[in-house]
CSV table of C-alpha atoms in Angstrom, one decimal:
chain,number,residue,atom,x,y,z
A,1,UNK,CA,5.9,-16.6,76.0
A,2,UNK,CA,4.3,-16.9,79.1
A,3,UNK,CA,8.0,-17.2,80.1
A,4,UNK,CA,8.9,-14.0,77.8
A,5,UNK,CA,5.9,-12.7,79.8
A,6,UNK,CA,8.2,-13.8,83.1
A,7,UNK,CA,11.1,-12.8,83.0
A,8,UNK,CA,9.8,-9.2,81.0
A,9,UNK,CA,8.0,-8.1,84.3
A,10,UNK,CA,10.9,-9.6,86.2
A,11,UNK,CA,13.1,-7.0,84.9
A,12,UNK,CA,10.5,-4.0,85.5
A,13,UNK,CA,10.1,-5.1,89.3
A,14,UNK,CA,14.6,-5.7,89.6
A,15,UNK,CA,14.9,-1.8,90.0
A,16,UNK,CA,12.8,-1.6,92.2
A,17,UNK,CA,13.5,-3.9,94.7
A,18,UNK,CA,16.9,-2.6,94.3
A,19,UNK,CA,15.7,0.9,95.4
A,20,UNK,CA,13.7,-0.9,98.7
A,21,UNK,CA,16.8,-2.6,99.1
A,22,UNK,CA,18.3,0.7,99.5
A,23,UNK,CA,15.5,2.9,101.7
A,24,UNK,CA,15.7,-0.4,104.4
A,25,UNK,CA,19.2,-0.2,104.6
A,26,UNK,CA,20.8,3.2,104.4
A,27,UNK,CA,17.4,5.3,106.4
A,28,UNK,CA,18.2,3.5,109.2
A,29,UNK,CA,21.4,3.7,109.1
A,30,UNK,CA,22.0,7.2,108.7
A,31,UNK,CA,19.6,7.1,111.7
A,32,UNK,CA,17.4,9.9,109.7
A,33,UNK,CA,14.5,11.8,111.3
A,34,UNK,CA,11.1,9.5,110.9
A,35,UNK,CA,9.5,12.6,111.0
A,36,UNK,CA,11.6,13.9,106.9
A,37,UNK,CA,11.5,10.5,106.1
A,38,UNK,CA,10.2,7.0,107.3
A,39,UNK,CA,11.6,3.7,107.7
A,40,UNK,CA,10.5,1.2,105.1
A,41,UNK,CA,8.1,-1.0,108.2
A,42,UNK,CA,6.3,1.9,109.0
A,43,UNK,CA,5.4,2.4,105.5
A,44,UNK,CA,4.7,-1.6,105.6
A,45,UNK,CA,2.7,-0.9,108.4
A,46,UNK,CA,1.2,1.9,107.9
A,47,UNK,CA,-0.1,-0.1,104.8
A,48,UNK,CA,-1.4,-2.5,107.0
A,49,UNK,CA,-2.6,-0.5,109.6
A,50,UNK,CA,-4.8,1.7,106.4
A,51,UNK,CA,-5.9,-1.3,105.2
A,52,UNK,CA,-7.5,-2.9,107.8
A,53,UNK,CA,-8.8,0.1,109.3
A,54,UNK,CA,-10.2,0.2,105.9
A,55,UNK,CA,-9.3,4.1,105.8
A,56,UNK,CA,-6.9,3.8,102.6
A,57,UNK,CA,-9.3,1.5,100.8
A,58,UNK,CA,-11.5,4.1,100.9
A,59,UNK,CA,-9.6,7.3,100.1
A,60,UNK,CA,-8.4,4.5,96.9
A,61,UNK,CA,-12.2,3.2,95.7
A,62,UNK,CA,-12.8,7.2,96.0
A,63,UNK,CA,-9.8,8.4,93.6
A,64,UNK,CA,-10.6,5.3,91.6
A,65,UNK,CA,-14.3,6.6,91.5
A,66,UNK,CA,-14.3,9.9,90.3
A,67,UNK,CA,-11.4,8.7,87.4
A,68,UNK,CA,-13.8,5.6,86.3
A,69,UNK,CA,-17.0,8.3,86.4
A,70,UNK,CA,-15.0,11.3,84.6
A,71,UNK,CA,-13.0,9.1,82.0
A,72,UNK,CA,-16.3,7.3,81.1
A,73,UNK,CA,-18.1,10.4,80.6
A,74,UNK,CA,-15.6,12.0,78.6
A,75,UNK,CA,-15.2,9.2,76.5
A,76,UNK,CA,-18.9,9.5,75.9
A,77,UNK,CA,-19.2,13.2,74.3
A,78,UNK,CA,-15.3,12.9,72.9
A,79,UNK,CA,-15.3,9.8,70.9
A,80,UNK,CA,-18.6,10.6,68.5
A,81,UNK,CA,-17.2,14.5,68.8
A,82,UNK,CA,-14.0,13.6,67.9
A,83,UNK,CA,-15.6,11.3,64.4
A,84,UNK,CA,-18.1,14.3,63.4
A,85,UNK,CA,-15.0,16.5,63.2
A,86,UNK,CA,-13.3,13.2,61.3
A,87,UNK,CA,-15.7,13.1,58.6
A,88,UNK,CA,-16.8,17.2,58.6
A,89,UNK,CA,-14.1,19.5,57.8
A,90,UNK,CA,-16.7,22.3,58.2
A,91,UNK,CA,-17.2,21.0,62.2
A,92,UNK,CA,-13.7,20.8,62.1
A,93,UNK,CA,-12.3,24.0,61.2
A,94,UNK,CA,-14.7,25.8,64.0
A,95,UNK,CA,-13.6,23.8,66.5
A,96,UNK,CA,-9.8,22.8,66.5
A,97,UNK,CA,-9.0,26.7,67.5
A,98,UNK,CA,-11.4,26.0,70.6
A,99,UNK,CA,-9.4,22.8,70.9
A,100,UNK,CA,-5.9,24.0,70.7
A,101,UNK,CA,-6.9,27.2,73.9
A,102,UNK,CA,-9.2,24.4,76.1
A,103,UNK,CA,-6.5,21.3,75.8
A,104,UNK,CA,-3.8,23.5,77.5
A,105,UNK,CA,-5.9,24.7,80.6
A,106,UNK,CA,-6.9,21.7,80.4
A,107,UNK,CA,-6.4,19.8,84.8
A,108,UNK,CA,-6.2,21.5,87.8
A,109,UNK,CA,-6.7,25.5,86.1
A,110,UNK,CA,-10.4,24.0,86.3
A,111,UNK,CA,-10.2,23.9,90.2
A,112,UNK,CA,-11.7,27.2,91.3
A,113,UNK,CA,-14.2,27.5,89.0
A,114,UNK,CA,-15.3,24.2,88.9
A,115,UNK,CA,-15.5,24.1,92.7
A,116,UNK,CA,-17.8,26.7,92.2
A,117,UNK,CA,-20.3,24.7,90.4
A,118,UNK,CA,-19.9,21.2,91.4
A,119,UNK,CA,-19.2,22.0,95.3
A,120,UNK,CA,-16.4,20.8,97.0
A,121,UNK,CA,-15.6,16.7,96.5
A,122,UNK,CA,-16.4,14.2,93.7
A,123,UNK,CA,-18.8,16.9,91.1
A,124,UNK,CA,-15.3,19.3,90.8
A,125,UNK,CA,-12.8,16.7,90.7
A,126,UNK,CA,-14.8,14.1,88.8
A,127,UNK,CA,-15.3,17.5,85.9
A,128,UNK,CA,-11.1,17.9,86.4
A,129,UNK,CA,-11.5,14.3,85.7
A,130,UNK,CA,-13.8,14.7,82.4
A,131,UNK,CA,-11.6,17.7,81.3
A,132,UNK,CA,-7.9,15.7,80.9
A,133,UNK,CA,-9.8,13.0,79.6
A,134,UNK,CA,-12.5,15.1,77.0
A,135,UNK,CA,-9.8,16.8,74.7
A,136,UNK,CA,-7.3,14.3,74.7
A,137,UNK,CA,-9.7,12.4,73.3
A,138,UNK,CA,-11.7,14.1,71.1
A,139,UNK,CA,-8.0,15.6,69.4
A,140,UNK,CA,-6.9,11.9,69.0
A,141,UNK,CA,-10.5,10.3,67.3
A,142,UNK,CA,-10.0,13.6,65.2
A,143,UNK,CA,-6.8,12.0,64.5
A,144,UNK,CA,-7.8,8.7,63.8
A,145,UNK,CA,-10.1,8.8,61.6
A,146,UNK,CA,-8.3,11.6,59.2
A,147,UNK,CA,-5.3,8.5,59.2
A,148,UNK,CA,-8.3,6.2,57.1
A,149,UNK,CA,-6.9,6.1,53.7
A,150,UNK,CA,-9.8,7.0,51.6
A,151,UNK,CA,-9.8,3.5,49.1
A,152,UNK,CA,-10.6,2.1,52.7
A,153,UNK,CA,-13.6,4.3,53.1
A,154,UNK,CA,-14.8,3.9,49.8
A,155,UNK,CA,-14.7,-0.1,49.5
A,156,UNK,CA,-17.2,0.1,52.3
A,157,UNK,CA,-19.6,2.6,50.5
A,158,UNK,CA,-19.0,0.3,46.8
A,159,UNK,CA,-19.6,-2.5,48.9
A,160,UNK,CA,-23.0,-0.8,49.9
A,161,UNK,CA,-22.0,0.8,53.7
A,162,UNK,CA,-24.5,2.6,54.7
A,163,UNK,CA,-23.9,6.1,57.7
A,164,UNK,CA,-24.5,4.4,59.9
A,165,UNK,CA,-22.1,1.0,58.4
A,166,UNK,CA,-20.0,3.3,57.5
A,167,UNK,CA,-19.5,5.1,61.1
A,168,UNK,CA,-19.2,1.8,62.7
A,169,UNK,CA,-17.8,-0.7,60.7
A,170,UNK,CA,-15.1,2.1,58.8
A,171,UNK,CA,-14.8,4.4,61.1
A,172,UNK,CA,-13.8,3.7,64.4
A,173,UNK,CA,-12.6,0.9,64.3
A,174,UNK,CA,-10.4,3.1,61.7
A,175,UNK,CA,-9.8,5.4,64.6
A,176,UNK,CA,-9.2,3.1,67.9
A,177,UNK,CA,-5.6,2.8,67.7
A,178,UNK,CA,-5.1,6.4,68.3
A,179,UNK,CA,-8.4,7.1,70.2
A,180,UNK,CA,-6.7,3.6,72.5
A,181,UNK,CA,-3.4,5.9,72.8
A,182,UNK,CA,-5.5,8.7,73.4
A,183,UNK,CA,-7.0,7.0,76.6
A,184,UNK,CA,-3.8,6.2,77.4
A,185,UNK,CA,-2.4,9.3,77.2
A,186,UNK,CA,-5.5,11.0,78.6
A,187,UNK,CA,-5.6,8.7,81.5
A,188,UNK,CA,-2.0,9.7,82.8
A,189,UNK,CA,-2.8,13.5,83.0
A,190,UNK,CA,-6.2,12.9,85.0
A,191,UNK,CA,-4.6,10.4,87.2
A,192,UNK,CA,-1.8,13.3,88.1
A,193,UNK,CA,-4.6,16.2,87.6
A,194,UNK,CA,-6.5,13.8,90.4
A,195,UNK,CA,-4.1,13.6,92.9
A,196,UNK,CA,-3.6,17.4,92.9
A,197,UNK,CA,-7.2,18.1,92.7
A,198,UNK,CA,-7.9,16.3,95.9
A,199,UNK,CA,-5.9,18.0,97.9
A,200,UNK,CA,-7.0,21.2,97.3
A,201,UNK,CA,-10.9,19.9,96.7
A,202,UNK,CA,-12.3,17.4,98.8
A,203,UNK,CA,-12.0,15.5,102.2
A,204,UNK,CA,-11.5,11.7,100.6
A,205,UNK,CA,-8.9,10.4,98.4
A,206,UNK,CA,-5.7,9.9,98.1
A,207,UNK,CA,-4.5,13.1,97.1
A,208,UNK,CA,-5.9,14.2,100.9
A,209,UNK,CA,-4.7,11.2,101.9
A,210,UNK,CA,-1.4,12.8,101.0
A,211,UNK,CA,-2.1,16.5,102.1
A,212,UNK,CA,-3.8,15.6,105.5
A,213,UNK,CA,-0.9,12.8,106.3
A,214,UNK,CA,1.8,16.4,106.1
A,215,UNK,CA,-0.6,18.2,109.1
A,216,UNK,CA,0.5,15.9,111.0
A,217,UNK,CA,3.8,15.4,109.8
A,218,UNK,CA,2.9,11.0,108.6
A,219,UNK,CA,5.5,10.9,106.2
A,220,UNK,CA,5.7,7.4,106.9
A,221,UNK,CA,1.4,8.5,105.4
A,222,UNK,CA,2.6,10.3,102.6
A,223,UNK,CA,5.2,8.3,101.5
A,224,UNK,CA,2.2,5.1,101.3
A,225,UNK,CA,0.4,7.3,99.6
A,226,UNK,CA,2.9,8.1,97.3
A,227,UNK,CA,3.5,4.5,96.5
A,228,UNK,CA,0.1,3.6,96.6
A,229,UNK,CA,-0.5,6.9,93.8
A,230,UNK,CA,1.9,4.8,91.5
A,231,UNK,CA,1.8,0.9,91.5
A,232,UNK,CA,-2.2,2.1,91.0
A,233,UNK,CA,-1.4,3.9,87.5
A,234,UNK,CA,1.2,0.7,86.2
A,235,UNK,CA,-1.7,-1.6,87.3
A,236,UNK,CA,-4.0,0.2,85.8
A,237,UNK,CA,-1.9,0.8,82.5
A,238,UNK,CA,-0.7,-2.7,82.7
A,239,UNK,CA,-4.1,-4.4,83.6
A,240,UNK,CA,-6.5,-2.6,81.3
A,241,UNK,CA,-4.9,-0.2,78.9
A,242,UNK,CA,-2.2,-2.5,77.5
A,243,UNK,CA,-4.0,-6.0,76.8
A,244,UNK,CA,-6.6,-3.8,75.3
A,245,UNK,CA,-3.8,-2.3,72.7
A,246,UNK,CA,-2.2,-6.1,72.5
A,247,UNK,CA,-6.0,-7.9,72.0
A,248,UNK,CA,-7.2,-5.1,69.5
A,249,UNK,CA,-4.8,-2.9,67.4
A,250,UNK,CA,-1.8,-4.9,67.5
A,251,UNK,CA,-3.2,-8.3,66.0
A,252,UNK,CA,-4.3,-6.0,63.0
A,253,UNK,CA,-1.1,-5.0,61.9
A,254,UNK,CA,-2.3,-1.7,62.4
A,255,UNK,CA,0.7,-0.4,65.1
A,256,UNK,CA,4.0,-1.7,65.4
A,257,UNK,CA,4.0,-4.0,69.1
A,258,UNK,CA,6.5,-1.6,71.1
B,1,UNK,CA,-30.3,-7.4,30.9
B,2,UNK,CA,-27.9,-5.2,33.2
B,3,UNK,CA,-25.8,-2.9,30.8
B,4,UNK,CA,-23.4,-0.4,31.0
B,5,UNK,CA,-23.5,3.3,28.5
B,6,UNK,CA,-21.3,6.0,28.8
B,7,UNK,CA,-21.7,8.3,26.6
B,8,UNK,CA,-20.0,11.1,26.3
B,9,UNK,CA,-18.0,10.7,30.1
B,10,UNK,CA,-15.9,14.2,30.9
B,11,UNK,CA,-14.2,15.7,33.9
B,12,UNK,CA,-12.3,18.7,33.8
B,13,UNK,CA,-11.3,20.1,37.6
B,14,UNK,CA,-9.1,22.9,39.2
B,15,UNK,CA,-5.9,22.8,38.9
B,16,UNK,CA,-4.8,24.9,41.6
B,17,UNK,CA,-1.3,24.4,41.1
B,18,UNK,CA,-1.7,25.5,37.1
B,19,UNK,CA,-4.2,28.0,37.5
B,20,UNK,CA,-6.2,26.6,35.5
B,21,UNK,CA,-9.7,24.3,34.5
B,22,UNK,CA,-7.5,20.4,33.5
B,23,UNK,CA,-10.1,18.3,31.7
B,24,UNK,CA,-8.4,14.5,32.0
B,25,UNK,CA,-12.0,12.3,30.6
B,26,UNK,CA,-13.0,14.0,26.9
B,27,UNK,CA,-16.2,12.5,25.4
B,28,UNK,CA,-15.4,9.1,26.1
B,29,UNK,CA,-18.2,6.7,25.1
B,30,UNK,CA,-18.5,2.9,25.6
B,31,UNK,CA,-21.1,-0.1,26.2
B,32,UNK,CA,-20.2,-2.6,28.0
B,33,UNK,CA,-23.0,-5.2,28.4
B,34,UNK,CA,-24.0,-8.2,30.9
B,35,UNK,CA,-20.8,-10.4,31.3
B,36,UNK,CA,-17.8,-9.0,29.2
B,37,UNK,CA,-14.4,-8.6,30.6
B,38,UNK,CA,-13.2,-5.0,29.4
B,39,UNK,CA,-9.9,-3.8,29.6
B,40,UNK,CA,-9.1,-0.3,29.4
B,41,UNK,CA,-5.3,0.3,28.8
B,42,UNK,CA,-3.0,2.9,28.6
B,43,UNK,CA,-0.3,5.6,29.6
B,44,UNK,CA,0.4,6.2,33.7
B,45,UNK,CA,-2.2,10.6,33.7
B,46,UNK,CA,-4.3,9.4,30.5
B,47,UNK,CA,-7.5,9.6,32.5
B,48,UNK,CA,-8.1,5.6,33.8
B,49,UNK,CA,-8.5,5.9,36.6
B,50,UNK,CA,-10.7,9.0,36.7
B,51,UNK,CA,-12.9,7.1,34.6
B,52,UNK,CA,-12.9,4.4,36.8
B,53,UNK,CA,-14.0,6.6,39.6
B,54,UNK,CA,-16.8,8.4,38.4
B,55,UNK,CA,-18.4,5.1,37.4
B,56,UNK,CA,-17.3,3.2,41.2
B,57,UNK,CA,-19.3,6.8,41.8
B,58,UNK,CA,-16.0,7.9,43.9
B,59,UNK,CA,-16.0,11.7,42.2
B,60,UNK,CA,-18.2,13.0,39.9
B,61,UNK,CA,-18.0,13.5,36.0
B,62,UNK,CA,-18.7,16.7,34.5
B,63,UNK,CA,-19.8,16.2,31.4
B,64,UNK,CA,-22.1,13.7,29.6
B,65,UNK,CA,-24.1,10.1,31.7
B,66,UNK,CA,-23.4,7.1,33.2
B,67,UNK,CA,-26.2,4.9,32.9
B,68,UNK,CA,-26.2,1.5,35.1
B,69,UNK,CA,-29.4,-1.2,33.6
B,70,UNK,CA,-30.5,2.1,31.9
B,71,UNK,CA,-29.8,4.1,35.5
B,72,UNK,CA,-28.0,6.9,36.5
B,73,UNK,CA,-25.1,6.3,38.9
B,74,UNK,CA,-25.3,8.7,41.5
B,75,UNK,CA,-22.3,8.2,44.5
B,76,UNK,CA,-20.7,4.7,45.1
B,77,UNK,CA,-23.7,1.9,45.3
B,78,UNK,CA,-23.0,-2.0,45.8
B,79,UNK,CA,-24.3,-2.3,42.2
B,80,UNK,CA,-20.2,-1.4,41.2
B,81,UNK,CA,-17.7,-3.5,43.2
B,82,UNK,CA,-14.8,-2.7,43.7
B,83,UNK,CA,-10.8,-4.2,43.8
B,84,UNK,CA,-8.1,-1.6,45.0
B,85,UNK,CA,-4.6,-1.4,43.1
B,86,UNK,CA,-3.6,-0.8,47.4
B,87,UNK,CA,-6.1,-3.6,48.3
B,88,UNK,CA,-8.5,-1.4,50.3
B,89,UNK,CA,-8.3,-4.5,52.9
B,90,UNK,CA,-10.1,-3.5,56.6
B,91,UNK,CA,-7.3,-4.6,58.7
B,92,UNK,CA,-9.6,-4.6,61.9
B,93,UNK,CA,-11.4,-7.3,59.5
B,94,UNK,CA,-10.3,-11.3,59.9
B,95,UNK,CA,-10.3,-12.2,55.8
B,96,UNK,CA,-14.0,-14.3,56.3
B,97,UNK,CA,-15.5,-11.0,57.6
B,98,UNK,CA,-13.9,-8.9,55.2
B,99,UNK,CA,-16.0,-11.0,52.1
B,100,UNK,CA,-18.8,-11.4,54.1
B,101,UNK,CA,-18.8,-7.4,54.2
B,102,UNK,CA,-21.2,-6.9,51.7
B,103,UNK,CA,-23.7,-9.1,52.2
B,104,UNK,CA,-23.6,-8.5,55.8
B,105,UNK,CA,-24.2,-4.9,54.5
B,106,UNK,CA,-27.5,-5.9,52.7
B,107,UNK,CA,-28.4,-8.3,55.8
B,108,UNK,CA,-27.6,-10.8,55.1
B,109,UNK,CA,-27.8,-13.3,58.6
B,110,UNK,CA,-24.1,-14.8,59.9
B,111,UNK,CA,-24.7,-18.1,59.4
B,112,UNK,CA,-25.9,-17.4,55.7
B,113,UNK,CA,-23.3,-15.0,54.8
B,114,UNK,CA,-20.1,-16.9,56.1
B,115,UNK,CA,-21.7,-20.2,53.4
B,116,UNK,CA,-21.0,-16.9,51.0
B,117,UNK,CA,-17.6,-16.2,52.2
B,118,UNK,CA,-16.8,-19.5,52.4
B,119,UNK,CA,-17.9,-20.1,49.0
B,120,UNK,CA,-15.6,-17.6,47.5
B,121,UNK,CA,-12.7,-18.3,48.8
B,122,UNK,CA,-13.0,-21.6,48.0
B,123,UNK,CA,-12.3,-20.6,44.7
B,124,UNK,CA,-9.7,-18.5,45.0
B,125,UNK,CA,-7.8,-21.3,47.2
B,126,UNK,CA,-8.0,-19.1,50.1
B,127,UNK,CA,-10.2,-21.0,52.4
B,128,UNK,CA,-7.1,-22.0,54.7
B,129,UNK,CA,-6.8,-18.2,55.5
B,130,UNK,CA,-9.9,-17.8,56.2
B,131,UNK,CA,-8.7,-16.4,60.4
B,132,UNK,CA,-6.6,-14.7,59.5
B,133,UNK,CA,-6.3,-11.1,59.4
B,134,UNK,CA,-5.5,-9.0,56.7
B,135,UNK,CA,-1.5,-7.8,57.1
B,136,UNK,CA,-0.5,-11.9,58.2
B,137,UNK,CA,-1.4,-12.3,54.4
B,138,UNK,CA,1.0,-11.4,51.8
B,139,UNK,CA,-0.3,-9.2,48.9
B,140,UNK,CA,-1.2,-11.3,46.2
B,141,UNK,CA,-3.4,-13.2,49.1
B,142,UNK,CA,-4.8,-9.5,49.7
B,143,UNK,CA,-5.2,-8.9,46.5
B,144,UNK,CA,-6.9,-12.4,46.6
B,145,UNK,CA,-9.3,-11.7,49.2
B,146,UNK,CA,-9.6,-8.5,47.6
B,147,UNK,CA,-11.3,-9.7,44.6
B,148,UNK,CA,-13.9,-12.0,46.4
B,149,UNK,CA,-14.9,-9.9,48.9
B,150,UNK,CA,-16.2,-7.2,45.6
B,151,UNK,CA,-17.5,-10.9,44.1
B,152,UNK,CA,-19.0,-11.5,47.0
B,153,UNK,CA,-21.0,-9.2,46.6
B,154,UNK,CA,-22.8,-10.2,43.1
B,155,UNK,CA,-22.3,-7.1,41.2
B,156,UNK,CA,-23.3,-6.4,38.5
B,157,UNK,CA,-19.9,-4.6,37.4
B,158,UNK,CA,-16.9,-5.7,38.8
B,159,UNK,CA,-14.7,-2.3,38.4
B,160,UNK,CA,-11.1,-3.2,39.3
B,161,UNK,CA,-8.1,-0.9,39.4
B,162,UNK,CA,-4.4,-2.0,37.8
B,163,UNK,CA,-5.6,-4.6,41.2
B,164,UNK,CA,-1.7,-6.4,39.6
B,165,UNK,CA,0.1,-3.9,39.2
B,166,UNK,CA,1.3,-3.8,43.4
B,167,UNK,CA,2.6,-7.7,43.0
B,168,UNK,CA,5.7,-9.0,42.6
B,169,UNK,CA,5.7,-10.3,38.5
B,170,UNK,CA,5.0,-14.7,39.0
B,171,UNK,CA,2.6,-13.7,41.7
B,172,UNK,CA,0.7,-11.1,39.2
B,173,UNK,CA,0.6,-14.2,36.3
B,174,UNK,CA,-0.8,-16.4,39.6
B,175,UNK,CA,-3.6,-14.0,39.7
B,176,UNK,CA,-3.8,-13.2,35.9
B,177,UNK,CA,-5.0,-16.5,35.3
B,178,UNK,CA,-6.8,-17.5,38.5
B,179,UNK,CA,-8.7,-13.9,37.4
B,180,UNK,CA,-9.4,-15.6,34.2
B,181,UNK,CA,-10.4,-19.0,35.6
B,182,UNK,CA,-13.1,-17.6,38.2
B,183,UNK,CA,-13.9,-15.1,35.3
B,184,UNK,CA,-15.0,-18.4,33.1
B,185,UNK,CA,-16.6,-19.4,36.1
B,186,UNK,CA,-18.8,-16.8,37.5
B,187,UNK,CA,-19.2,-14.6,34.2
B,188,UNK,CA,-19.0,-10.9,35.8
B,189,UNK,CA,-19.6,-7.6,34.5
B,190,UNK,CA,-15.6,-6.8,34.6
B,191,UNK,CA,-14.1,-3.2,33.6
B,192,UNK,CA,-10.4,-3.5,34.3
B,193,UNK,CA,-7.7,-0.7,33.9
B,194,UNK,CA,-4.0,-1.7,33.4
B,195,UNK,CA,-0.7,0.2,31.7
B,196,UNK,CA,0.0,-3.2,31.0
B,197,UNK,CA,-0.8,-4.3,27.5
B,198,UNK,CA,-0.4,-7.7,27.6
B,199,UNK,CA,-2.3,-8.1,31.0
B,200,UNK,CA,-5.2,-6.0,29.4
B,201,UNK,CA,-4.7,-8.7,26.0
B,202,UNK,CA,-4.9,-11.3,28.4
B,203,UNK,CA,-7.1,-10.8,30.7
B,204,UNK,CA,-10.2,-8.9,28.0
B,205,UNK,CA,-12.8,-9.5,25.5
B,206,UNK,CA,-12.0,-5.8,24.7
B,207,UNK,CA,-9.2,-3.8,24.7
B,208,UNK,CA,-9.8,0.0,25.1
B,209,UNK,CA,-6.6,2.2,24.3
B,210,UNK,CA,-6.8,5.9,26.2
B,211,UNK,CA,-4.7,8.5,26.0
B,212,UNK,CA,-4.9,11.8,27.2
B,213,UNK,CA,-8.6,11.5,27.9
B,214,UNK,CA,-9.4,9.5,24.8
B,215,UNK,CA,-10.8,6.3,23.4
B,216,UNK,CA,-8.0,5.7,20.4
B,217,UNK,CA,-8.8,2.6,19.1
B,218,UNK,CA,-11.5,-0.7,20.5
B,219,UNK,CA,-10.1,-3.8,19.8
B,220,UNK,CA,-11.6,-7.4,20.8
B,221,UNK,CA,-9.9,-9.8,21.3
B,222,UNK,CA,-10.5,-13.3,20.0
B,223,UNK,CA,-8.2,-15.6,21.8
B,224,UNK,CA,-9.2,-18.7,23.2
B,225,UNK,CA,-10.8,-19.2,27.2
B,226,UNK,CA,-9.3,-20.1,29.2
B,227,UNK,CA,-5.6,-18.6,28.7
B,228,UNK,CA,-2.7,-19.4,30.4
B,229,UNK,CA,1.0,-18.1,30.3
B,230,UNK,CA,1.7,-21.5,29.5
B,231,UNK,CA,-0.2,-21.0,26.2
B,232,UNK,CA,-0.2,-18.0,25.0
B,233,UNK,CA,4.1,-16.3,25.8
B,234,UNK,CA,4.7,-17.7,21.7
B,235,UNK,CA,1.1,-18.1,21.3
B,236,UNK,CA,1.4,-15.1,17.3
B,237,UNK,CA,-2.1,-14.0,17.6
B,238,UNK,CA,-2.0,-12.9,21.6
B,239,UNK,CA,1.6,-11.1,20.0
B,240,UNK,CA,0.0,-10.0,17.1
B,241,UNK,CA,-2.8,-8.5,19.4
B,242,UNK,CA,0.0,-7.1,21.7
B,243,UNK,CA,1.7,-5.3,19.4
B,244,UNK,CA,-1.3,-4.1,17.5
B,245,UNK,CA,-2.3,-2.4,21.8
B,246,UNK,CA,0.9,-1.2,21.7
B,247,UNK,CA,1.3,0.2,18.9
B,248,UNK,CA,-2.0,2.4,19.7
B,249,UNK,CA,-1.1,3.7,23.0
B,250,UNK,CA,2.7,4.8,21.6
B,251,UNK,CA,2.1,5.6,18.6
B,252,UNK,CA,-0.3,8.4,20.9
């Protein structure tokens, strides 16, 4: 098992290693203008500097905090609402058209009005994250509740489950596979939206770091930022979301191992 | 005595495809005494599952009444345990937690309800499987869990809806024998729905033959207990009773 994990991690890293080697060899060989494409070594240099002087950590911290706050708030509202929609055909029928409409809008389109409402910075960007996660998780929760077999709900009722127990013992765990899928997809959108929003509406964060570096032709900082954005997402997905899926729904046999 | 009384029960619903009202259950009356095992047998579409769903309170009845211990049935409740053809176990709960679910809903503490659950798991020889999840079990094992989960809640009536229809023939015979053994030990009141005449006769104290939503006849099953397939397969009385029920169901 451990060995399997290790070898699959190696296989995952292999193409990146090849890419980095090509980069380190080809860019100096063809004597590329570093203002257009940086040397691998100067990106590493920029990374070390960013960590030592704290600016990189500062930007990462700001971005992660926005994602954490926006996502948490979205889940707090989305899951109860999704369940309400799942158990009540009236609520669901009434809200579904709105959700169709807003799920298309979710994301960067909210930036202009969000900056008017919340000002530049934390509020506006957190709102964009909230939007990206909220609509997808609500919809997936609704889907999850509606896929719980009627027999399972009937079984709980005939074992004496009241409304509250039905919610916590049946509807929530029953919808969990879809909720987790929703969070994974929603966070993916949120992460992309975050970078875009940070280019426009703030003065700290990874998106901002990228955007400002352009003004000074600091391509090594731009590429560093892009690498950090990608790596952070992979870590988030692999270390937080995938284990959550493994620990619960795969064990329960509710989804097939991918 | 907690008797179940069904009087002039009927169910009519609107069929949107046919565009007319359809009567699935006509004027069914049935008395089930505490501790009795009643099999209801009939072909697909005879209304037997509809009757069970009305007793369980999953669907409303449109005529007549259902009284348990003198009180009318309104909606599902813990006084009527149900065993489903599709098992309907909670996939996110271990076998132990599934069986302890009913006591948990009654507010029984963790240690006590696990003790109850282990006791019932032992009854169905499931002690080893206590920590496993339903998806890790065979169909036969899952339905054993389904049966003891309902029993562990000590319902006044146990409603079983073709519980062994989706397991293989050998497992089904074992489950039937186990059910008669558990019934003798715990003496629950059981209403058992099936389309299998042999199963209905093998298990019941009484067989109610049903066709097109009406009761055709009730037949008392005077076979001795404990019952086993080895003993009953060639038993003339078993053959005679099965033959009579089969004739009833087929002639209607």
